[in-house]
Amino acid sequence: LVFLFAPLLHGVLAGQNTAITLFIYAMALCLAEKNDKISQYALGFCLSLLAYKPNFGCLAILFLILVKDWRAIIGAAFGLVS
């Protein structure tokens, strides 16, 4: 339903990846609000998807290191390796 919004559809078809980056950050925010172990690993994996844009991906992983969220860092490492 969201892809029926004309500006978003034109942006995706024109090769703009802003919508994908925003979706990944929104998904990471939803996972960060949960407090169980699986969500922390999934958060790291989700943030590792930002590796296609290194300036955003490195910033997110650096933030995880600064807040010492080791489960999310392990999830990010798994996502970067796979």
PDB file of N, CA, C and O in Angstrom:
ATOM      1  N   LEU A   1       0.823  -1.186   0.000  1.00  0.00           N
ATOM      2  CA  LEU A   1       0.000   0.000   0.000  1.00  0.00           C
ATOM      3  C   LEU A   1       0.873   1.257   0.000  1.00  0.00           C
ATOM      4  O   LEU A   1       0.546   2.225  -0.650  1.00  0.00           O
ATOM      5  N   VAL A   2       1.993   1.204   0.703  1.00  0.00           N
ATOM      6  CA  VAL A   2       2.874   2.365   0.757  1.00  0.00           C
ATOM      7  C   VAL A   2       3.497   2.637  -0.602  1.00  0.00           C
ATOM      8  O   VAL A   2       3.702   3.787  -0.988  1.00  0.00           O
ATOM      9  N   PHE A   3       3.768   1.585  -1.360  1.00  0.00           N
ATOM     10  CA  PHE A   3       4.396   1.773  -2.665  1.00  0.00           C
ATOM     11  C   PHE A   3       3.444   2.371  -3.699  1.00  0.00           C
ATOM     12  O   PHE A   3       3.857   2.693  -4.794  1.00  0.00           O
ATOM     13  N   LEU A   4       2.187   2.514  -3.357  1.00  0.00           N
ATOM     14  CA  LEU A   4       1.246   3.175  -4.252  1.00  0.00           C
ATOM     15  C   LEU A   4       1.366   4.694  -4.168  1.00  0.00           C
ATOM     16  O   LEU A   4       0.801   5.403  -4.982  1.00  0.00           O
ATOM     17  N   PHE A   5       2.080   5.187  -3.170  1.00  0.00           N
ATOM     18  CA  PHE A   5       2.329   6.623  -3.047  1.00  0.00           C
ATOM     19  C   PHE A   5       3.272   7.028  -4.179  1.00  0.00           C
ATOM     20  O   PHE A   5       4.398   6.539  -4.275  1.00  0.00           O
ATOM     21  N   ALA A   6       2.816   7.891  -5.051  1.00  0.00           N
ATOM     22  CA  ALA A   6       3.510   8.201  -6.295  1.00  0.00           C
ATOM     23  C   ALA A   6       4.958   8.677  -6.110  1.00  0.00           C
ATOM     24  O   ALA A   6       5.853   8.174  -6.793  1.00  0.00           O
ATOM     25  N   PRO A   7       5.249   9.631  -5.209  1.00  0.00           N
ATOM     26  CA  PRO A   7       6.649  10.054  -5.083  1.00  0.00           C
ATOM     27  C   PRO A   7       7.575   8.928  -4.615  1.00  0.00           C
ATOM     28  O   PRO A   7       8.713   8.834  -5.073  1.00  0.00           O
ATOM     29  N   LEU A   8       7.082   8.063  -3.741  1.00  0.00           N
ATOM     30  CA  LEU A   8       7.899   6.943  -3.289  1.00  0.00           C
ATOM     31  C   LEU A   8       8.143   5.966  -4.430  1.00  0.00           C
ATOM     32  O   LEU A   8       9.267   5.487  -4.631  1.00  0.00           O
ATOM     33  N   LEU A   9       7.114   5.685  -5.192  1.00  0.00           N
ATOM     34  CA  LEU A   9       7.239   4.770  -6.318  1.00  0.00           C
ATOM     35  C   LEU A   9       8.220   5.313  -7.362  1.00  0.00           C
ATOM     36  O   LEU A   9       9.081   4.580  -7.852  1.00  0.00           O
ATOM     37  N   HIS A  10       8.126   6.580  -7.658  1.00  0.00           N
ATOM     38  CA  HIS A  10       9.045   7.185  -8.632  1.00  0.00           C
ATOM     39  C   HIS A  10      10.480   7.193  -8.106  1.00  0.00           C
ATOM     40  O   HIS A  10      11.419   6.993  -8.877  1.00  0.00           O
ATOM     41  N   GLY A  11      10.637   7.436  -6.821  1.00  0.00           N
ATOM     42  CA  GLY A  11      11.977   7.432  -6.243  1.00  0.00           C
ATOM     43  C   GLY A  11      12.618   6.055  -6.292  1.00  0.00           C
ATOM     44  O   GLY A  11      13.796   5.915  -6.629  1.00  0.00           O
ATOM     45  N   VAL A  12      11.857   5.029  -5.966  1.00  0.00           N
ATOM     46  CA  VAL A  12      12.390   3.666  -5.996  1.00  0.00           C
ATOM     47  C   VAL A  12      12.698   3.251  -7.427  1.00  0.00           C
ATOM     48  O   VAL A  12      13.746   2.650  -7.709  1.00  0.00           O
ATOM     49  N   LEU A  13      11.807   3.571  -8.352  1.00  0.00           N
ATOM     50  CA  LEU A  13      12.047   3.208  -9.753  1.00  0.00           C
ATOM     51  C   LEU A  13      13.206   3.986 -10.361  1.00  0.00           C
ATOM     52  O   LEU A  13      13.860   3.507 -11.293  1.00  0.00           O
ATOM     53  N   ALA A  14      13.488   5.168  -9.837  1.00  0.00           N
ATOM     54  CA  ALA A  14      14.605   5.966 -10.347  1.00  0.00           C
ATOM     55  C   ALA A  14      15.937   5.579  -9.707  1.00  0.00           C
ATOM     56  O   ALA A  14      16.971   6.122 -10.060  1.00  0.00           O
ATOM     57  N   GLY A  15      15.910   4.632  -8.774  1.00  0.00           N
ATOM     58  CA  GLY A  15      17.158   4.164  -8.179  1.00  0.00           C
ATOM     59  C   GLY A  15      17.536   4.845  -6.876  1.00  0.00           C
ATOM     60  O   GLY A  15      18.649   4.663  -6.390  1.00  0.00           O
ATOM     61  N   GLN A  16      16.655   5.623  -6.306  1.00  0.00           N
ATOM     62  CA  GLN A  16      16.941   6.261  -5.019  1.00  0.00           C
ATOM     63  C   GLN A  16      16.742   5.235  -3.902  1.00  0.00           C
ATOM     64  O   GLN A  16      15.746   4.535  -3.876  1.00  0.00           O
ATOM     65  N   ASN A  17      17.678   5.150  -2.993  1.00  0.00           N
ATOM     66  CA  ASN A  17      17.578   4.164  -1.919  1.00  0.00           C
ATOM     67  C   ASN A  17      17.226   4.782  -0.571  1.00  0.00           C
ATOM     68  O   ASN A  17      17.389   4.149   0.460  1.00  0.00           O
ATOM     69  N   THR A  18      16.741   5.976  -0.568  1.00  0.00           N
ATOM     70  CA  THR A  18      16.368   6.650   0.674  1.00  0.00           C
ATOM     71  C   THR A  18      15.243   5.921   1.387  1.00  0.00           C
ATOM     72  O   THR A  18      15.266   5.796   2.619  1.00  0.00           O
ATOM     73  N   ALA A  19      14.270   5.428   0.658  1.00  0.00           N
ATOM     74  CA  ALA A  19      13.148   4.721   1.276  1.00  0.00           C
ATOM     75  C   ALA A  19      13.606   3.431   1.929  1.00  0.00           C
ATOM     76  O   ALA A  19      13.121   3.067   3.011  1.00  0.00           O
ATOM     77  N   ILE A  20      14.564   2.751   1.317  1.00  0.00           N
ATOM     78  CA  ILE A  20      15.080   1.515   1.901  1.00  0.00           C
ATOM     79  C   ILE A  20      15.833   1.819   3.187  1.00  0.00           C
ATOM     80  O   ILE A  20      15.675   1.125   4.192  1.00  0.00           O
ATOM     81  N   THR A  21      16.645   2.855   3.178  1.00  0.00           N
ATOM     82  CA  THR A  21      17.389   3.247   4.371  1.00  0.00           C
ATOM     83  C   THR A  21      16.443   3.646   5.496  1.00  0.00           C
ATOM     84  O   THR A  21      16.637   3.242   6.649  1.00  0.00           O
ATOM     85  N   LEU A  22      15.420   4.391   5.181  1.00  0.00           N
ATOM     86  CA  LEU A  22      14.437   4.792   6.189  1.00  0.00           C
ATOM     87  C   LEU A  22      13.709   3.578   6.751  1.00  0.00           C
ATOM     88  O   LEU A  22      13.476   3.490   7.963  1.00  0.00           O
ATOM     89  N   PHE A  23      13.368   2.625   5.901  1.00  0.00           N
ATOM     90  CA  PHE A  23      12.706   1.405   6.359  1.00  0.00           C
ATOM     91  C   PHE A  23      13.606   0.603   7.301  1.00  0.00           C
ATOM     92  O   PHE A  23      13.151   0.095   8.328  1.00  0.00           O
ATOM     93  N   ILE A  24      14.893   0.508   6.985  1.00  0.00           N
ATOM     94  CA  ILE A  24      15.819  -0.232   7.843  1.00  0.00           C
ATOM     95  C   ILE A  24      15.951   0.457   9.197  1.00  0.00           C
ATOM     96  O   ILE A  24      15.948  -0.199  10.242  1.00  0.00           O
ATOM     97  N   TYR A  25      16.056   1.783   9.206  1.00  0.00           N
ATOM     98  CA  TYR A  25      16.139   2.505  10.482  1.00  0.00           C
ATOM     99  C   TYR A  25      14.850   2.368  11.291  1.00  0.00           C
ATOM    100  O   TYR A  25      14.892   2.235  12.509  1.00  0.00           O
ATOM    101  N   ALA A  26      13.700   2.389  10.628  1.00  0.00           N
ATOM    102  CA  ALA A  26      12.429   2.216  11.341  1.00  0.00           C
ATOM    103  C   ALA A  26      12.318   0.818  11.927  1.00  0.00           C
ATOM    104  O   ALA A  26      11.859   0.644  13.069  1.00  0.00           O
ATOM    105  N   MET A  27      12.762  -0.181  11.180  1.00  0.00           N
ATOM    106  CA  MET A  27      12.742  -1.542  11.682  1.00  0.00           C
ATOM    107  C   MET A  27      13.706  -1.685  12.870  1.00  0.00           C
ATOM    108  O   MET A  27      13.386  -2.344  13.864  1.00  0.00           O
ATOM    109  N   ALA A  28      14.854  -1.042  12.793  1.00  0.00           N
ATOM    110  CA  ALA A  28      15.814  -1.090  13.893  1.00  0.00           C
ATOM    111  C   ALA A  28      15.261  -0.395  15.129  1.00  0.00           C
ATOM    112  O   ALA A  28      15.475  -0.862  16.261  1.00  0.00           O
ATOM    113  N   LEU A  29      14.560   0.692  14.943  1.00  0.00           N
ATOM    114  CA  LEU A  29      13.965   1.398  16.079  1.00  0.00           C
ATOM    115  C   LEU A  29      12.918   0.535  16.770  1.00  0.00           C
ATOM    116  O   LEU A  29      12.855   0.486  18.002  1.00  0.00           O
ATOM    117  N   CYS A  30      12.094  -0.154  15.987  1.00  0.00           N
ATOM    118  CA  CYS A  30      11.088  -1.051  16.579  1.00  0.00           C
ATOM    119  C   CYS A  30      11.750  -2.189  17.344  1.00  0.00           C
ATOM    120  O   CYS A  30      11.285  -2.583  18.423  1.00  0.00           O
ATOM    121  N   LEU A  31      12.843  -2.729  16.807  1.00  0.00           N
ATOM    122  CA  LEU A  31      13.549  -3.810  17.497  1.00  0.00           C
ATOM    123  C   LEU A  31      14.277  -3.308  18.734  1.00  0.00           C
ATOM    124  O   LEU A  31      14.420  -4.044  19.709  1.00  0.00           O
ATOM    125  N   ALA A  32      14.741  -2.067  18.720  1.00  0.00           N
ATOM    126  CA  ALA A  32      15.458  -1.514  19.866  1.00  0.00           C
ATOM    127  C   ALA A  32      14.530  -1.299  21.060  1.00  0.00           C
ATOM    128  O   ALA A  32      14.977  -1.328  22.207  1.00  0.00           O
ATOM    129  N   GLU A  33      13.255  -1.088  20.807  1.00  0.00           N
ATOM    130  CA  GLU A  33      12.315  -0.871  21.903  1.00  0.00           C
ATOM    131  C   GLU A  33      12.003  -2.148  22.662  1.00  0.00           C
ATOM    132  O   GLU A  33      11.635  -2.100  23.829  1.00  0.00           O
ATOM    133  N   LYS A  34      12.167  -3.304  21.999  1.00  0.00           N
ATOM    134  CA  LYS A  34      11.943  -4.575  22.680  1.00  0.00           C
ATOM    135  C   LYS A  34      13.149  -4.875  23.555  1.00  0.00           C
ATOM    136  O   LYS A  34      14.238  -4.389  23.315  1.00  0.00           O
ATOM    137  N   ASN A  35      12.951  -5.715  24.560  1.00  0.00           N
ATOM    138  CA  ASN A  35      14.030  -5.921  25.515  1.00  0.00           C
ATOM    139  C   ASN A  35      14.417  -7.390  25.653  1.00  0.00           C
ATOM    140  O   ASN A  35      14.979  -7.776  26.651  1.00  0.00           O
ATOM    141  N   ASP A  36      14.127  -8.231  24.664  1.00  0.00           N
ATOM    142  CA  ASP A  36      14.515  -9.628  24.768  1.00  0.00           C
ATOM    143  C   ASP A  36      15.778  -9.894  23.948  1.00  0.00           C
ATOM    144  O   ASP A  36      16.220  -9.069  23.159  1.00  0.00           O
ATOM    145  N   LYS A  37      16.373 -11.053  24.161  1.00  0.00           N
ATOM    146  CA  LYS A  37      17.659 -11.363  23.533  1.00  0.00           C
ATOM    147  C   LYS A  37      17.558 -11.465  22.018  1.00  0.00           C
ATOM    148  O   LYS A  37      18.430 -10.984  21.302  1.00  0.00           O
ATOM    149  N   ILE A  38      16.506 -12.108  21.537  1.00  0.00           N
ATOM    150  CA  ILE A  38      16.364 -12.308  20.098  1.00  0.00           C
ATOM    151  C   ILE A  38      16.252 -10.972  19.373  1.00  0.00           C
ATOM    152  O   ILE A  38      16.823 -10.781  18.292  1.00  0.00           O
ATOM    153  N   SER A  39      15.540 -10.018  19.961  1.00  0.00           N
ATOM    154  CA  SER A  39      15.391  -8.711  19.323  1.00  0.00           C
ATOM    155  C   SER A  39      16.723  -7.973  19.245  1.00  0.00           C
ATOM    156  O   SER A  39      16.962  -7.235  18.286  1.00  0.00           O
ATOM    157  N   GLN A  40      17.595  -8.167  20.217  1.00  0.00           N
ATOM    158  CA  GLN A  40      18.896  -7.505  20.181  1.00  0.00           C
ATOM    159  C   GLN A  40      19.768  -8.063  19.065  1.00  0.00           C
ATOM    160  O   GLN A  40      20.454  -7.320  18.372  1.00  0.00           O
ATOM    161  N   TYR A  41      19.738  -9.395  18.886  1.00  0.00           N
ATOM    162  CA  TYR A  41      20.477  -9.984  17.769  1.00  0.00           C
ATOM    163  C   TYR A  41      19.886  -9.517  16.436  1.00  0.00           C
ATOM    164  O   TYR A  41      20.616  -9.211  15.493  1.00  0.00           O
ATOM    165  N   ALA A  42      18.561  -9.477  16.365  1.00  0.00           N
ATOM    166  CA  ALA A  42      17.890  -9.032  15.135  1.00  0.00           C
ATOM    167  C   ALA A  42      18.185  -7.558  14.856  1.00  0.00           C
ATOM    168  O   ALA A  42      18.294  -7.153  13.694  1.00  0.00           O
ATOM    169  N   LEU A  43      18.314  -6.756  15.915  1.00  0.00           N
ATOM    170  CA  LEU A  43      18.672  -5.342  15.747  1.00  0.00           C
ATOM    171  C   LEU A  43      20.025  -5.210  15.077  1.00  0.00           C
ATOM    172  O   LEU A  43      20.198  -4.428  14.135  1.00  0.00           O
ATOM    173  N   GLY A  44      20.997  -5.964  15.545  1.00  0.00           N
ATOM    174  CA  GLY A  44      22.318  -5.922  14.931  1.00  0.00           C
ATOM    175  C   GLY A  44      22.296  -6.384  13.487  1.00  0.00           C
ATOM    176  O   GLY A  44      22.932  -5.786  12.622  1.00  0.00           O
ATOM    177  N   PHE A  45      21.547  -7.465  13.231  1.00  0.00           N
ATOM    178  CA  PHE A  45      21.439  -7.961  11.862  1.00  0.00           C
ATOM    179  C   PHE A  45      20.770  -6.923  10.966  1.00  0.00           C
ATOM    180  O   PHE A  45      21.188  -6.708   9.832  1.00  0.00           O
ATOM    181  N   CYS A  46      19.742  -6.277  11.498  1.00  0.00           N
ATOM    182  CA  CYS A  46      19.028  -5.249  10.741  1.00  0.00           C
ATOM    183  C   CYS A  46      19.961  -4.081  10.412  1.00  0.00           C
ATOM    184  O   CYS A  46      19.975  -3.591   9.285  1.00  0.00           O
ATOM    185  N   LEU A  47      20.757  -3.668  11.378  1.00  0.00           N
ATOM    186  CA  LEU A  47      21.674  -2.550  11.124  1.00  0.00           C
ATOM    187  C   LEU A  47      22.806  -2.953  10.193  1.00  0.00           C
ATOM    188  O   LEU A  47      23.387  -2.106   9.521  1.00  0.00           O
ATOM    189  N   SER A  48      23.125  -4.250  10.135  1.00  0.00           N
ATOM    190  CA  SER A  48      24.155  -4.680   9.194  1.00  0.00           C
ATOM    191  C   SER A  48      23.669  -4.572   7.752  1.00  0.00           C
ATOM    192  O   SER A  48      24.479  -4.560   6.830  1.00  0.00           O
ATOM    193  N   LEU A  49      22.351  -4.489   7.559  1.00  0.00           N
ATOM    194  CA  LEU A  49      21.818  -4.294   6.208  1.00  0.00           C
ATOM    195  C   LEU A  49      22.196  -2.928   5.643  1.00  0.00           C
ATOM    196  O   LEU A  49      22.116  -2.711   4.436  1.00  0.00           O
ATOM    197  N   LEU A  50      22.616  -2.022   6.511  1.00  0.00           N
ATOM    198  CA  LEU A  50      23.044  -0.697   6.052  1.00  0.00           C
ATOM    199  C   LEU A  50      24.451  -0.712   5.461  1.00  0.00           C
ATOM    200  O   LEU A  50      24.987   0.333   5.122  1.00  0.00           O
ATOM    201  N   ALA A  51      25.031  -1.897   5.321  1.00  0.00           N
ATOM    202  CA  ALA A  51      26.384  -1.992   4.761  1.00  0.00           C
ATOM    203  C   ALA A  51      26.424  -1.561   3.293  1.00  0.00           C
ATOM    204  O   ALA A  51      27.495  -1.266   2.774  1.00  0.00           O
ATOM    205  N   TYR A  52      25.269  -1.511   2.642  1.00  0.00           N
ATOM    206  CA  TYR A  52      25.266  -1.047   1.254  1.00  0.00           C
ATOM    207  C   TYR A  52      25.528   0.452   1.176  1.00  0.00           C
ATOM    208  O   TYR A  52      25.877   0.967   0.119  1.00  0.00           O
ATOM    209  N   LYS A  53      25.365   1.157   2.274  1.00  0.00           N
ATOM    210  CA  LYS A  53      25.714   2.583   2.368  1.00  0.00           C
ATOM    211  C   LYS A  53      26.670   2.723   3.540  1.00  0.00           C
ATOM    212  O   LYS A  53      26.239   2.845   4.683  1.00  0.00           O
ATOM    213  N   PRO A  54      27.961   2.653   3.299  1.00  0.00           N
ATOM    214  CA  PRO A  54      28.930   2.586   4.406  1.00  0.00           C
ATOM    215  C   PRO A  54      28.864   3.756   5.382  1.00  0.00           C
ATOM    216  O   PRO A  54      29.122   3.571   6.575  1.00  0.00           O
ATOM    217  N   ASN A  55      28.498   4.942   4.932  1.00  0.00           N
ATOM    218  CA  ASN A  55      28.471   6.073   5.862  1.00  0.00           C
ATOM    219  C   ASN A  55      27.382   5.899   6.922  1.00  0.00           C
ATOM    220  O   ASN A  55      27.543   6.326   8.052  1.00  0.00           O
ATOM    221  N   PHE A  56      26.260   5.269   6.590  1.00  0.00           N
ATOM    222  CA  PHE A  56      25.219   5.011   7.584  1.00  0.00           C
ATOM    223  C   PHE A  56      25.518   3.752   8.387  1.00  0.00           C
ATOM    224  O   PHE A  56      25.280   3.698   9.582  1.00  0.00           O
ATOM    225  N   GLY A  57      26.020   2.723   7.716  1.00  0.00           N
ATOM    226  CA  GLY A  57      26.298   1.456   8.388  1.00  0.00           C
ATOM    227  C   GLY A  57      27.371   1.573   9.442  1.00  0.00           C
ATOM    228  O   GLY A  57      27.228   1.065  10.557  1.00  0.00           O
ATOM    229  N   CYS A  58      28.461   2.254   9.124  1.00  0.00           N
ATOM    230  CA  CYS A  58      29.550   2.411  10.092  1.00  0.00           C
ATOM    231  C   CYS A  58      29.104   3.230  11.288  1.00  0.00           C
ATOM    232  O   CYS A  58      29.488   2.943  12.421  1.00  0.00           O
ATOM    233  N   LEU A  59      28.300   4.236  11.052  1.00  0.00           N
ATOM    234  CA  LEU A  59      27.800   5.062  12.145  1.00  0.00           C
ATOM    235  C   LEU A  59      26.923   4.254  13.089  1.00  0.00           C
ATOM    236  O   LEU A  59      27.034   4.372  14.311  1.00  0.00           O
ATOM    237  N   ALA A  60      26.062   3.398  12.538  1.00  0.00           N
ATOM    238  CA  ALA A  60      25.177   2.583  13.370  1.00  0.00           C
ATOM    239  C   ALA A  60      25.968   1.569  14.180  1.00  0.00           C
ATOM    240  O   ALA A  60      25.712   1.372  15.380  1.00  0.00           O
ATOM    241  N   ILE A  61      26.938   0.915  13.559  1.00  0.00           N
ATOM    242  CA  ILE A  61      27.751  -0.069  14.268  1.00  0.00           C
ATOM    243  C   ILE A  61      28.614   0.614  15.331  1.00  0.00           C
ATOM    244  O   ILE A  61      28.782   0.098  16.437  1.00  0.00           O
ATOM    245  N   LEU A  62      29.134   1.789  15.024  1.00  0.00           N
ATOM    246  CA  LEU A  62      29.915   2.547  16.013  1.00  0.00           C
ATOM    247  C   LEU A  62      29.050   2.909  17.223  1.00  0.00           C
ATOM    248  O   LEU A  62      29.498   2.830  18.364  1.00  0.00           O
ATOM    249  N   PHE A  63      27.806   3.261  16.975  1.00  0.00           N
ATOM    250  CA  PHE A  63      26.894   3.561  18.073  1.00  0.00           C
ATOM    251  C   PHE A  63      26.675   2.327  18.949  1.00  0.00           C
ATOM    252  O   PHE A  63      26.639   2.437  20.173  1.00  0.00           O
ATOM    253  N   LEU A  64      26.527   1.156  18.333  1.00  0.00           N
ATOM    254  CA  LEU A  64      26.360  -0.068  19.118  1.00  0.00           C
ATOM    255  C   LEU A  64      27.584  -0.351  19.971  1.00  0.00           C
ATOM    256  O   LEU A  64      27.464  -0.823  21.108  1.00  0.00           O
ATOM    257  N   ILE A  65      28.757  -0.065  19.449  1.00  0.00           N
ATOM    258  CA  ILE A  65      29.983  -0.263  20.230  1.00  0.00           C
ATOM    259  C   ILE A  65      30.035   0.715  21.392  1.00  0.00           C
ATOM    260  O   ILE A  65      30.418   0.349  22.512  1.00  0.00           O
ATOM    261  N   LEU A  66      29.643   1.957  21.154  1.00  0.00           N
ATOM    262  CA  LEU A  66      29.682   2.959  22.222  1.00  0.00           C
ATOM    263  C   LEU A  66      28.716   2.655  23.359  1.00  0.00           C
ATOM    264  O   LEU A  66      29.024   2.916  24.522  1.00  0.00           O
ATOM    265  N   VAL A  67      27.545   2.104  23.046  1.00  0.00           N
ATOM    266  CA  VAL A  67      26.582   1.786  24.100  1.00  0.00           C
ATOM    267  C   VAL A  67      26.787   0.374  24.645  1.00  0.00           C
ATOM    268  O   VAL A  67      26.075  -0.051  25.547  1.00  0.00           O
ATOM    269  N   LYS A  68      27.767  -0.342  24.108  1.00  0.00           N
ATOM    270  CA  LYS A  68      28.161  -1.683  24.570  1.00  0.00           C
ATOM    271  C   LYS A  68      27.003  -2.674  24.544  1.00  0.00           C
ATOM    272  O   LYS A  68      26.768  -3.410  25.484  1.00  0.00           O
ATOM    273  N   ASP A  69      26.300  -2.683  23.433  1.00  0.00           N
ATOM    274  CA  ASP A  69      25.224  -3.652  23.226  1.00  0.00           C
ATOM    275  C   ASP A  69      25.829  -4.845  22.482  1.00  0.00           C
ATOM    276  O   ASP A  69      25.792  -4.933  21.263  1.00  0.00           O
ATOM    277  N   TRP A  70      26.409  -5.767  23.250  1.00  0.00           N
ATOM    278  CA  TRP A  70      27.196  -6.845  22.675  1.00  0.00           C
ATOM    279  C   TRP A  70      26.355  -7.811  21.856  1.00  0.00           C
ATOM    280  O   TRP A  70      26.820  -8.350  20.863  1.00  0.00           O
ATOM    281  N   ARG A  71      25.115  -8.049  22.258  1.00  0.00           N
ATOM    282  CA  ARG A  71      24.264  -8.952  21.475  1.00  0.00           C
ATOM    283  C   ARG A  71      23.988  -8.363  20.089  1.00  0.00           C
ATOM    284  O   ARG A  71      24.004  -9.074  19.093  1.00  0.00           O
ATOM    285  N   ALA A  72      23.737  -7.072  20.044  1.00  0.00           N
ATOM    286  CA  ALA A  72      23.491  -6.425  18.754  1.00  0.00           C
ATOM    287  C   ALA A  72      24.762  -6.404  17.910  1.00  0.00           C
ATOM    288  O   ALA A  72      24.690  -6.545  16.686  1.00  0.00           O
ATOM    289  N   ILE A  73      25.904  -6.261  18.533  1.00  0.00           N
ATOM    290  CA  ILE A  73      27.171  -6.278  17.795  1.00  0.00           C
ATOM    291  C   ILE A  73      27.411  -7.661  17.198  1.00  0.00           C
ATOM    292  O   ILE A  73      27.847  -7.785  16.049  1.00  0.00           O
ATOM    293  N   ILE A  74      27.094  -8.716  17.950  1.00  0.00           N
ATOM    294  CA  ILE A  74      27.234 -10.072  17.422  1.00  0.00           C
ATOM    295  C   ILE A  74      26.277 -10.281  16.247  1.00  0.00           C
ATOM    296  O   ILE A  74      26.639 -10.868  15.234  1.00  0.00           O
ATOM    297  N   GLY A  75      25.054  -9.777  16.384  1.00  0.00           N
ATOM    298  CA  GLY A  75      24.101  -9.870  15.280  1.00  0.00           C
ATOM    299  C   GLY A  75      24.563  -9.106  14.057  1.00  0.00           C
ATOM    300  O   GLY A  75      24.407  -9.567  12.926  1.00  0.00           O
ATOM    301  N   ALA A  76      25.175  -7.959  14.271  1.00  0.00           N
ATOM    302  CA  ALA A  76      25.689  -7.172  13.147  1.00  0.00           C
ATOM    303  C   ALA A  76      26.863  -7.881  12.486  1.00  0.00           C
ATOM    304  O   ALA A  76      26.971  -7.892  11.258  1.00  0.00           O
ATOM    305  N   ALA A  77      27.725  -8.489  13.292  1.00  0.00           N
ATOM    306  CA  ALA A  77      28.862  -9.225  12.722  1.00  0.00           C
ATOM    307  C   ALA A  77      28.367 -10.408  11.904  1.00  0.00           C
ATOM    308  O   ALA A  77      28.881 -10.682  10.819  1.00  0.00           O
ATOM    309  N   PHE A  78      27.350 -11.098  12.412  1.00  0.00           N
ATOM    310  CA  PHE A  78      26.781 -12.218  11.657  1.00  0.00           C
ATOM    311  C   PHE A  78      26.175 -11.732  10.341  1.00  0.00           C
ATOM    312  O   PHE A  78      26.331 -12.372   9.303  1.00  0.00           O
ATOM    313  N   GLY A  79      25.498 -10.606  10.391  1.00  0.00           N
ATOM    314  CA  GLY A  79      24.904 -10.057   9.175  1.00  0.00           C
ATOM    315  C   GLY A  79      25.939  -9.602   8.167  1.00  0.00           C
ATOM    316  O   GLY A  79      25.737  -9.739   6.959  1.00  0.00           O
ATOM    317  N   LEU A  80      27.043  -9.054   8.637  1.00  0.00           N
ATOM    318  CA  LEU A  80      28.089  -8.595   7.720  1.00  0.00           C
ATOM    319  C   LEU A  80      28.834  -9.759   7.080  1.00  0.00           C
ATOM    320  O   LEU A  80      29.281  -9.668   5.948  1.00  0.00           O
ATOM    321  N   VAL A  81      28.968 -10.857   7.824  1.00  0.00           N
ATOM    322  CA  VAL A  81      29.667 -12.023   7.285  1.00  0.00           C
ATOM    323  C   VAL A  81      28.820 -12.768   6.276  1.00  0.00           C
ATOM    324  O   VAL A  81      29.306 -13.253   5.260  1.00  0.00           O
ATOM    325  N   SER A  82      27.512 -12.831   6.538  1.00  0.00           N
ATOM    326  CA  SER A  82      26.644 -13.622   5.640  1.00  0.00           C
ATOM    327  C   SER A  82      26.250 -12.877   4.395  1.00  0.00           C
ATOM    328  O   SER A  82      26.589 -11.826   4.089  1.00  0.00           O
TER     329      SER A  82
END
